[in-house]
Amino acid sequence: PVQGQLPQKPMDNIRAYGTGLAGGQFDANAFFRKPTVIFRSIALVLAALLWFSISKGGWHRLNGSSHHQICLYGSSASTCSFASALGFFSLVGAGALLLSDARFERVSSIPTRKRIVTGDLAVSAIFAVIFLVAFFTFWSKYSSFDLDEPYSTGYAKFGILLAFLSTLAWGGAAFFAWRRYEEGAVTALGTNFDNEFSGIDGEVQDGYGYGGSSEGIGAVGSGRQISVANTSYQAGAPPSMPPNPNPMTLLRALIALLMSFQVATSGKGTVDVYGCAYCNGRPLNYAKVKMYDMDPIINTFMGKTVTDENGCFFVNGSASDLRSDIDPIINFYHKCPMWIQFGSCLLKSQLVLNSSEVVNVGLVHLTDIEVTELKTTKDCTYQRNKHKTPGLPMNYLESMHLDCEPVIESTVDVVKYRHWTFDFQIYEDELHKSSNICEAINQRFYFEKRPLSKEEEEYPLAFGLVLYKNIIQVLLELSIFYHPQNAYCITVDRTANKDFKRIMTHLPKCFKNIKVFIGKRSQWGSYGVLDNVYQCFKYLAHSKHNWKYYQYLSGSDLPLRTNLEMVRIMKALNGSINSDIDEFEMDRYRTMEGIHPPLPLYKSAMSVAMPRAAANYIVRSEKVKRLLRYLSNTWIPDESFWTSVAGNAPLLRVPGSFRARDIIWLRKHLSSNLPWQWTTSSVGTTYIGRYQVWEWQKVCMGQIRAWSCVFGAMDVAEEIRYRSHYPIEFDATSYSEMPTVELYNGKRITELTHPDWLLLSSFYRL
């Protein structure tokens, strides 16, 4: 070199943030060999596959419907939407970063290059973290997913694998972006002035700045050449830093993982399993049974069924497996023993089976502790499942396994049931805390979805109720009485707690044929009881529903007849009113003693069978309105209304009415032998609205409350069996032979088929 002159440095050896200075030509071969480009290309492909997998198989169409879909990741629509969005944004992000890499060498500003590399590092690291979280989220939600119909799992599992591989791809891109950032920070073009230019002559010659000459730049006789070390890991020459992992090796590893997944899902096997499940020596009927192929990470769903009434089941299914054999496992979802409570959760008993195409498990005793291969754990995912299969699922309260035969036959085992209790508080808490009351009710209580017969559909009934407590008991009662063709009206006592009111007032949103009012305080003996009853009665009479007969129910009634039997009984009544008939007691006048009532008063029960024509007449009658005002000042007016309206045929011509005065006279002057038992062929009474026993009428084997018998297990043998428990065809002919019906149809007292039935309005009245 010339004395006093800096040596010229070749420009291609000067690099900033992993590439040469601006102005160089684009080298495609070198570009695609860069580690960051390789990992971002992999991330781009994985993002496209993830987006496709979720849109193709992340959603399952229920029962083949194109409108109702459910996400296979825990039934969470937001999770599938998140997966699709993640795939899309990852695709866009990887493409944008690849484009910036391709144009990187054209950027001449070093600060701009630094910002690009910093952004690359940040985006890659963020995507790596997001995909890591997504991987565990997809895995967890898919593992907890439970659906009661066959569904394809390939794309959902593939999505989980893609999330894991994307974590590696974006993690690798972030790592090499960090290496490029680190290189740029250490080997920027700027150098230390004192070290690099210490050999330049500092004398000023001919007035041309520090060591310059008349020819321009000063020369240094023995100055050393300035060089910038080539430390770029992406340069063609070997780097000065320690060797890095070969990116092609990582790429081959990722491709191998993808190929292994493809191989794992290429083969299929089929398994048939049958047997019977028992609980405490009795069949475990209507229990959910599901079969899976046991895999190292996520078990593959193969098939499902429900045990029949004998506890037996048959389930078949197929699954893909890397190996030649399927490792089937059977899950039983149940509550056995029945007294074990886990809130909204069931017990899940898992039975590991042998690898075979046909497996007979024989008898599986879920309470047998010697069955070592039977693993029982708590399972909460099944109860959250919204989609039910036909049959009676085990989460319905009506499906609790109770052996009623000893109770009905009054054998020695009935004593055990006297002390049996069931804590419904967990179910009540579940209802109160639920954000979707209708869903919670339908998960626990079975309500008929359609009429059970054409006869019932063409003859709908109406029911009125007054309620104030015991929400679980009320919903059990409603679910038993409920039929979609009938009409229901409920008045809730205003003193009921707010949780009870909230659930009851929500019922019309769940069932269109139920109406709910908030009424007055229903204190016993007060007018509030009658006012609440009449409010619903009036609503039903004015409704457009085509019901035929009205009946009142309390909050603790159970039907002794099926809905079809009640329809046939009401038809046999032929438009007549059925009400209890008794004399009005003087102490009930209270402050109205000496004041003449609008109609002669009679005592009756709250329950009544009222035809629609009579209801329409009553709610429009001015005399009935005056009677209500009169009764509002009497004692226990709810027991004085129905027969006072229906038993004054000459004075109030209500359709279906009768002469209560004549019936009371006959009871005083006639006598007869009582029928020995109450059966379908011998009604034996004029009142059929409610079977009720008072404490002075017979021994109560249950409990006495408010002078009335609350039936218990010891009463069932006598009370229930008398209603013709044995499976014979129901005949409502005897109901058309009741004296009140025949009198309404025009017969004289001397022509009655059973005049002795007039003597009693209940079987045990003395």
PDB file of C-alpha atoms in Angstrom, residues 508-655:
ATOM      1  CA  PRO A 508     -92.494 -21.022  30.239  1.00  0.00           C
ATOM      2  CA  LYS A 509     -89.256 -20.456  28.300  1.00  0.00           C
ATOM      3  CA  CYS A 510     -88.585 -24.193  28.442  1.00  0.00           C
ATOM      4  CA  PHE A 511     -92.145 -25.463  27.879  1.00  0.00           C
ATOM      5  CA  LYS A 512     -94.593 -23.447  25.794  1.00  0.00           C
ATOM      6  CA  ASN A 513     -97.672 -25.055  27.388  1.00  0.00           C
ATOM      7  CA  ILE A 514     -96.773 -23.945  30.944  1.00  0.00           C
ATOM      8  CA  LYS A 515     -97.861 -20.571  32.370  1.00  0.00           C
ATOM      9  CA  VAL A 516     -96.508 -19.224  35.679  1.00  0.00           C
ATOM     10  CA  PHE A 517     -97.846 -16.426  37.913  1.00  0.00           C
ATOM     11  CA  ILE A 518     -96.569 -14.952  41.171  1.00  0.00           C
ATOM     12  CA  GLY A 519     -99.610 -14.958  43.461  1.00  0.00           C
ATOM     13  CA  LYS A 520    -100.589 -14.021  46.987  1.00  0.00           C
ATOM     14  CA  ARG A 521     -99.438 -15.543  50.240  1.00  0.00           C
ATOM     15  CA  SER A 522    -100.985 -19.021  50.535  1.00  0.00           C
ATOM     16  CA  GLN A 523    -101.338 -19.201  54.298  1.00  0.00           C
ATOM     17  CA  TRP A 524    -103.456 -22.154  55.360  1.00  0.00           C
ATOM     18  CA  GLY A 525    -107.064 -21.168  56.038  1.00  0.00           C
ATOM     19  CA  SER A 526    -106.738 -17.790  54.296  1.00  0.00           C
ATOM     20  CA  TYR A 527    -108.326 -16.552  51.091  1.00  0.00           C
ATOM     21  CA  GLY A 528    -104.878 -16.406  49.459  1.00  0.00           C
ATOM     22  CA  VAL A 529    -105.011 -20.139  48.716  1.00  0.00           C
ATOM     23  CA  LEU A 530    -108.316 -19.901  46.826  1.00  0.00           C
ATOM     24  CA  ASP A 531    -107.243 -16.714  45.063  1.00  0.00           C
ATOM     25  CA  ASN A 532    -104.085 -18.400  43.766  1.00  0.00           C
ATOM     26  CA  VAL A 533    -106.022 -21.465  42.609  1.00  0.00           C
ATOM     27  CA  TYR A 534    -108.690 -19.381  40.909  1.00  0.00           C
ATOM     28  CA  GLN A 535    -106.101 -17.199  39.144  1.00  0.00           C
ATOM     29  CA  CYS A 536    -104.814 -20.188  37.175  1.00  0.00           C
ATOM     30  CA  PHE A 537    -108.308 -21.623  36.695  1.00  0.00           C
ATOM     31  CA  LYS A 538    -109.437 -18.328  35.171  1.00  0.00           C
ATOM     32  CA  TYR A 539    -106.364 -18.125  32.931  1.00  0.00           C
ATOM     33  CA  LEU A 540    -106.929 -21.651  31.604  1.00  0.00           C
ATOM     34  CA  ALA A 541    -110.615 -20.965  30.967  1.00  0.00           C
ATOM     35  CA  HIS A 542    -109.768 -17.880  28.893  1.00  0.00           C
ATOM     36  CA  SER A 543    -106.861 -19.537  27.063  1.00  0.00           C
ATOM     37  CA  LYS A 544    -107.121 -20.659  23.448  1.00  0.00           C
ATOM     38  CA  HIS A 545    -105.832 -24.116  24.352  1.00  0.00           C
ATOM     39  CA  ASN A 546    -108.380 -26.809  23.494  1.00  0.00           C
ATOM     40  CA  TRP A 547    -108.233 -28.690  26.824  1.00  0.00           C
ATOM     41  CA  LYS A 548    -111.229 -30.822  27.859  1.00  0.00           C
ATOM     42  CA  TYR A 549    -111.024 -31.275  31.665  1.00  0.00           C
ATOM     43  CA  TYR A 550    -109.343 -29.297  34.445  1.00  0.00           C
ATOM     44  CA  GLN A 551    -107.747 -30.799  37.560  1.00  0.00           C
ATOM     45  CA  TYR A 552    -106.022 -29.177  40.526  1.00  0.00           C
ATOM     46  CA  LEU A 553    -102.713 -30.548  41.830  1.00  0.00           C
ATOM     47  CA  SER A 554    -100.827 -29.784  45.011  1.00  0.00           C
ATOM     48  CA  GLY A 555     -97.043 -29.668  45.138  1.00  0.00           C
ATOM     49  CA  SER A 556     -96.796 -33.240  46.443  1.00  0.00           C
ATOM     50  CA  ASP A 557     -99.199 -35.218  44.247  1.00  0.00           C
ATOM     51  CA  LEU A 558     -98.356 -38.339  42.275  1.00  0.00           C
ATOM     52  CA  PRO A 559    -100.596 -39.882  39.622  1.00  0.00           C
ATOM     53  CA  LEU A 560    -102.289 -43.196  40.344  1.00  0.00           C
ATOM     54  CA  ARG A 561    -103.286 -43.339  36.683  1.00  0.00           C
ATOM     55  CA  THR A 562    -101.416 -42.828  33.456  1.00  0.00           C
ATOM     56  CA  ASN A 563    -102.347 -39.878  31.298  1.00  0.00           C
ATOM     57  CA  LEU A 564    -104.168 -42.207  28.895  1.00  0.00           C
ATOM     58  CA  GLU A 565    -106.165 -43.705  31.769  1.00  0.00           C
ATOM     59  CA  MET A 566    -107.055 -40.221  32.998  1.00  0.00           C
ATOM     60  CA  VAL A 567    -108.232 -39.308  29.502  1.00  0.00           C
ATOM     61  CA  ARG A 568    -110.523 -42.344  29.425  1.00  0.00           C
ATOM     62  CA  ILE A 569    -111.827 -41.573  32.913  1.00  0.00           C
ATOM     63  CA  MET A 570    -112.645 -37.993  31.905  1.00  0.00           C
ATOM     64  CA  LYS A 571    -114.416 -39.279  28.825  1.00  0.00           C
ATOM     65  CA  ALA A 572    -116.437 -41.590  31.074  1.00  0.00           C
ATOM     66  CA  LEU A 573    -117.451 -38.592  33.212  1.00  0.00           C
ATOM     67  CA  ASN A 574    -119.146 -37.332  30.055  1.00  0.00           C
ATOM     68  CA  GLY A 575    -119.046 -33.639  30.924  1.00  0.00           C
ATOM     69  CA  SER A 576    -120.082 -33.999  34.580  1.00  0.00           C
ATOM     70  CA  ILE A 577    -118.224 -32.301  37.435  1.00  0.00           C
ATOM     71  CA  ASN A 578    -116.501 -34.540  39.969  1.00  0.00           C
ATOM     72  CA  SER A 579    -116.087 -32.917  43.369  1.00  0.00           C
ATOM     73  CA  ASP A 580    -116.075 -33.937  47.016  1.00  0.00           C
ATOM     74  CA  ILE A 581    -119.425 -33.356  48.750  1.00  0.00           C
ATOM     75  CA  ASP A 582    -119.922 -32.603  52.435  1.00  0.00           C
ATOM     76  CA  GLU A 583    -121.835 -30.255  54.713  1.00  0.00           C
ATOM     77  CA  PHE A 584    -120.516 -26.766  55.386  1.00  0.00           C
ATOM     78  CA  GLU A 585    -119.424 -26.405  58.999  1.00  0.00           C
ATOM     79  CA  MET A 586    -120.810 -23.490  61.019  1.00  0.00           C
ATOM     80  CA  ASP A 587    -117.453 -22.385  62.433  1.00  0.00           C
ATOM     81  CA  ARG A 588    -116.245 -21.611  58.924  1.00  0.00           C
ATOM     82  CA  TYR A 589    -118.558 -18.613  58.571  1.00  0.00           C
ATOM     83  CA  ARG A 590    -116.303 -16.607  60.852  1.00  0.00           C
ATOM     84  CA  THR A 591    -117.308 -12.905  60.464  1.00  0.00           C
ATOM     85  CA  MET A 592    -119.926 -13.751  57.816  1.00  0.00           C
ATOM     86  CA  GLU A 593    -122.256 -15.581  60.210  1.00  0.00           C
ATOM     87  CA  GLY A 594    -125.760 -14.212  59.798  1.00  0.00           C
ATOM     88  CA  ILE A 595    -125.029 -12.799  56.346  1.00  0.00           C
ATOM     89  CA  HIS A 596    -126.824 -14.718  53.602  1.00  0.00           C
ATOM     90  CA  PRO A 597    -124.364 -16.127  50.993  1.00  0.00           C
ATOM     91  CA  PRO A 598    -125.062 -15.797  47.242  1.00  0.00           C
ATOM     92  CA  LEU A 599    -125.421 -19.598  47.076  1.00  0.00           C
ATOM     93  CA  PRO A 600    -125.878 -22.391  49.641  1.00  0.00           C
ATOM     94  CA  LEU A 601    -122.427 -23.398  50.874  1.00  0.00           C
ATOM     95  CA  TYR A 602    -120.973 -26.911  50.840  1.00  0.00           C
ATOM     96  CA  LYS A 603    -117.649 -28.271  51.926  1.00  0.00           C
ATOM     97  CA  SER A 604    -115.379 -29.949  49.379  1.00  0.00           C
ATOM     98  CA  ALA A 605    -111.747 -30.712  48.615  1.00  0.00           C
ATOM     99  CA  MET A 606    -109.350 -28.634  46.565  1.00  0.00           C
ATOM    100  CA  SER A 607    -109.047 -31.267  43.865  1.00  0.00           C
ATOM    101  CA  VAL A 608    -111.808 -31.261  41.293  1.00  0.00           C
ATOM    102  CA  ALA A 609    -112.432 -32.552  37.770  1.00  0.00           C
ATOM    103  CA  MET A 610    -114.049 -29.686  35.858  1.00  0.00           C
ATOM    104  CA  PRO A 611    -115.114 -29.883  32.188  1.00  0.00           C
ATOM    105  CA  ARG A 612    -114.230 -27.000  29.870  1.00  0.00           C
ATOM    106  CA  ALA A 613    -117.846 -25.921  29.394  1.00  0.00           C
ATOM    107  CA  ALA A 614    -118.282 -25.560  33.166  1.00  0.00           C
ATOM    108  CA  ALA A 615    -115.047 -23.565  33.456  1.00  0.00           C
ATOM    109  CA  ASN A 616    -116.147 -21.173  30.718  1.00  0.00           C
ATOM    110  CA  TYR A 617    -119.465 -20.608  32.528  1.00  0.00           C
ATOM    111  CA  ILE A 618    -117.955 -20.139  36.004  1.00  0.00           C
ATOM    112  CA  VAL A 619    -115.377 -17.453  35.096  1.00  0.00           C
ATOM    113  CA  ARG A 620    -118.100 -15.356  33.417  1.00  0.00           C
ATOM    114  CA  SER A 621    -120.787 -15.705  36.103  1.00  0.00           C
ATOM    115  CA  GLU A 622    -121.553 -12.616  38.236  1.00  0.00           C
ATOM    116  CA  LYS A 623    -122.987 -14.839  40.955  1.00  0.00           C
ATOM    117  CA  VAL A 624    -119.685 -16.718  41.179  1.00  0.00           C
ATOM    118  CA  LYS A 625    -117.843 -13.404  41.560  1.00  0.00           C
ATOM    119  CA  ARG A 626    -120.149 -12.478  44.471  1.00  0.00           C
ATOM    120  CA  LEU A 627    -119.540 -15.911  45.988  1.00  0.00           C
ATOM    121  CA  LEU A 628    -115.776 -15.357  45.850  1.00  0.00           C
ATOM    122  CA  ARG A 629    -116.117 -12.009  47.643  1.00  0.00           C
ATOM    123  CA  TYR A 630    -118.271 -13.669  50.301  1.00  0.00           C
ATOM    124  CA  LEU A 631    -115.849 -16.562  50.817  1.00  0.00           C
ATOM    125  CA  SER A 632    -112.908 -14.169  51.182  1.00  0.00           C
ATOM    126  CA  ASN A 633    -114.175 -13.437  54.719  1.00  0.00           C
ATOM    127  CA  THR A 634    -114.749 -17.068  55.714  1.00  0.00           C
ATOM    128  CA  TRP A 635    -112.455 -19.737  57.161  1.00  0.00           C
ATOM    129  CA  ILE A 636    -110.681 -22.126  54.730  1.00  0.00           C
ATOM    130  CA  PRO A 637    -112.557 -20.808  51.665  1.00  0.00           C
ATOM    131  CA  ASP A 638    -110.598 -23.051  49.277  1.00  0.00           C
ATOM    132  CA  GLU A 639    -112.561 -26.028  50.686  1.00  0.00           C
ATOM    133  CA  SER A 640    -115.894 -24.263  50.181  1.00  0.00           C
ATOM    134  CA  PHE A 641    -115.751 -23.126  46.572  1.00  0.00           C
ATOM    135  CA  TRP A 642    -115.983 -26.013  44.112  1.00  0.00           C
ATOM    136  CA  THR A 643    -119.029 -27.854  45.450  1.00  0.00           C
ATOM    137  CA  SER A 644    -120.799 -24.591  46.315  1.00  0.00           C
ATOM    138  CA  VAL A 645    -120.516 -23.770  42.600  1.00  0.00           C
ATOM    139  CA  ALA A 646    -121.073 -27.274  41.191  1.00  0.00           C
ATOM    140  CA  GLY A 647    -123.668 -28.536  43.722  1.00  0.00           C
ATOM    141  CA  ASN A 648    -126.380 -25.924  43.227  1.00  0.00           C
ATOM    142  CA  ALA A 649    -127.814 -27.082  39.921  1.00  0.00           C
ATOM    143  CA  PRO A 650    -131.231 -25.377  40.312  1.00  0.00           C
ATOM    144  CA  LEU A 651    -129.713 -22.032  41.378  1.00  0.00           C
ATOM    145  CA  LEU A 652    -126.566 -21.919  39.223  1.00  0.00           C
ATOM    146  CA  ARG A 653    -126.870 -23.811  35.970  1.00  0.00           C
ATOM    147  CA  VAL A 654    -123.225 -24.756  35.546  1.00  0.00           C
ATOM    148  CA  PRO A 655    -122.764 -27.428  32.839  1.00  0.00           C
TER     149      PRO A 655
END
